Amino acid sequence: GLHVMLYLEPHLDEVLLVGEAAQRGVRVNPGAPYHLERPAPPSLLLGFSGLSGDEITEGVRRLAEAFPAV
């Protein structure tokens, strides 16, 4: 599988963004548990394993829709 850590702007709340993404049918994970640094920088862990290029494109489009909501 392939994972990418997406670092967020400091003012964004990763937990809220995870919820907004889920409402759009996109599963992402909060990045905090994967950082040794505390407090952890706001981030999301994105997974791409088993997805086609079209599915990845659609997921990124939906994730982008979630950003204005947080």
PDB file of C-alpha atoms in Angstrom:
ATOM      1  CA  GLY A   1       0.000   0.000   0.000  1.00  0.00           C
ATOM      2  CA  LEU A   2       0.917   3.635  -0.308  1.00  0.00           C
ATOM      3  CA  HIS A   3       0.358   6.288   2.322  1.00  0.00           C
ATOM      4  CA  VAL A   4       0.983  10.013   2.141  1.00  0.00           C
ATOM      5  CA  MET A   5       1.030  12.417   5.084  1.00  0.00           C
ATOM      6  CA  LEU A   6      -0.758  15.649   4.197  1.00  0.00           C
ATOM      7  CA  TYR A   7       0.321  18.530   6.433  1.00  0.00           C
ATOM      8  CA  LEU A   8      -2.413  21.095   7.080  1.00  0.00           C
ATOM      9  CA  GLU A   9      -2.350  24.801   7.717  1.00  0.00           C
ATOM     10  CA  PRO A  10      -1.927  25.439  11.471  1.00  0.00           C
ATOM     11  CA  HIS A  11      -5.453  26.839  11.866  1.00  0.00           C
ATOM     12  CA  LEU A  12      -7.180  23.703  10.474  1.00  0.00           C
ATOM     13  CA  ASP A  13      -8.611  21.065  12.822  1.00  0.00           C
ATOM     14  CA  GLU A  14      -7.685  17.595  11.571  1.00  0.00           C
ATOM     15  CA  VAL A  15     -10.454  15.877  13.555  1.00  0.00           C
ATOM     16  CA  LEU A  16     -13.130  18.109  12.043  1.00  0.00           C
ATOM     17  CA  LEU A  17     -11.664  17.580   8.585  1.00  0.00           C
ATOM     18  CA  VAL A  18     -11.736  13.780   9.031  1.00  0.00           C
ATOM     19  CA  GLY A  19     -15.445  14.070   9.857  1.00  0.00           C
ATOM     20  CA  GLU A  20     -16.165  16.334   6.903  1.00  0.00           C
ATOM     21  CA  ALA A  21     -14.327  13.953   4.576  1.00  0.00           C
ATOM     22  CA  ALA A  22     -16.313  10.989   5.937  1.00  0.00           C
ATOM     23  CA  GLN A  23     -19.569  12.810   5.209  1.00  0.00           C
ATOM     24  CA  ARG A  24     -18.397  12.948   1.579  1.00  0.00           C
ATOM     25  CA  GLY A  25     -17.557   9.250   1.478  1.00  0.00           C
ATOM     26  CA  VAL A  26     -13.781   9.664   1.862  1.00  0.00           C
ATOM     27  CA  ARG A  27     -11.918   7.873   4.642  1.00  0.00           C
ATOM     28  CA  VAL A  28      -8.786   9.604   5.906  1.00  0.00           C
ATOM     29  CA  ASN A  29      -7.028   9.283   9.254  1.00  0.00           C
ATOM     30  CA  PRO A  30      -5.939  12.043  11.613  1.00  0.00           C
ATOM     31  CA  GLY A  31      -2.168  12.357  11.464  1.00  0.00           C
ATOM     32  CA  ALA A  32      -1.516  13.050  15.166  1.00  0.00           C
ATOM     33  CA  PRO A  33      -1.097   9.396  16.236  1.00  0.00           C
ATOM     34  CA  TYR A  34       1.670   8.946  13.647  1.00  0.00           C
ATOM     35  CA  HIS A  35       3.905  11.788  14.885  1.00  0.00           C
ATOM     36  CA  LEU A  36       6.474  11.632  17.663  1.00  0.00           C
ATOM     37  CA  GLU A  37       6.424  15.437  17.974  1.00  0.00           C
ATOM     38  CA  ARG A  38       3.991  16.805  20.585  1.00  0.00           C
ATOM     39  CA  PRO A  39       1.908  18.657  20.021  1.00  0.00           C
ATOM     40  CA  ALA A  40       1.692  17.024  16.617  1.00  0.00           C
ATOM     41  CA  PRO A  41       1.318  19.279  13.583  1.00  0.00           C
ATOM     42  CA  PRO A  42      -2.169  19.129  12.069  1.00  0.00           C
ATOM     43  CA  SER A  43      -2.095  16.511   9.339  1.00  0.00           C
ATOM     44  CA  LEU A  44      -4.011  13.729   7.618  1.00  0.00           C
ATOM     45  CA  LEU A  45      -2.810  10.278   6.631  1.00  0.00           C
ATOM     46  CA  LEU A  46      -4.068   9.407   3.152  1.00  0.00           C
ATOM     47  CA  GLY A  47      -4.059   5.815   1.885  1.00  0.00           C
ATOM     48  CA  PHE A  48      -4.152   4.872  -1.796  1.00  0.00           C
ATOM     49  CA  SER A  49      -3.806   1.076  -1.727  1.00  0.00           C
ATOM     50  CA  GLY A  50      -6.158  -0.776  -4.050  1.00  0.00           C
ATOM     51  CA  LEU A  51      -7.615   2.349  -5.669  1.00  0.00           C
ATOM     52  CA  SER A  52      -7.673   3.155  -9.369  1.00  0.00           C
ATOM     53  CA  GLY A  53      -6.452   6.480 -10.690  1.00  0.00           C
ATOM     54  CA  ASP A  54     -10.041   7.594 -11.237  1.00  0.00           C
ATOM     55  CA  GLU A  55     -10.978   6.672  -7.659  1.00  0.00           C
ATOM     56  CA  ILE A  56      -8.010   8.626  -6.310  1.00  0.00           C
ATOM     57  CA  THR A  57      -8.945  11.654  -8.404  1.00  0.00           C
ATOM     58  CA  GLU A  58     -12.535  11.523  -7.160  1.00  0.00           C
ATOM     59  CA  GLY A  59     -11.398  11.103  -3.547  1.00  0.00           C
ATOM     60  CA  VAL A  60      -9.104  14.127  -3.791  1.00  0.00           C
ATOM     61  CA  ARG A  61     -11.948  16.162  -5.324  1.00  0.00           C
ATOM     62  CA  ARG A  62     -14.258  15.215  -2.452  1.00  0.00           C
ATOM     63  CA  LEU A  63     -11.565  15.888   0.139  1.00  0.00           C
ATOM     64  CA  ALA A  64     -11.059  19.353  -1.333  1.00  0.00           C
ATOM     65  CA  GLU A  65     -14.780  20.001  -0.819  1.00  0.00           C
ATOM     66  CA  ALA A  66     -14.343  19.231   2.887  1.00  0.00           C
ATOM     67  CA  PHE A  67     -11.714  21.942   3.450  1.00  0.00           C
ATOM     68  CA  PRO A  68     -14.048  24.976   3.191  1.00  0.00           C
ATOM     69  CA  ALA A  69     -16.306  23.375   5.806  1.00  0.00           C
ATOM     70  CA  VAL A  70     -13.676  23.419   8.596  1.00  0.00           C
TER      71      VAL A  70
END
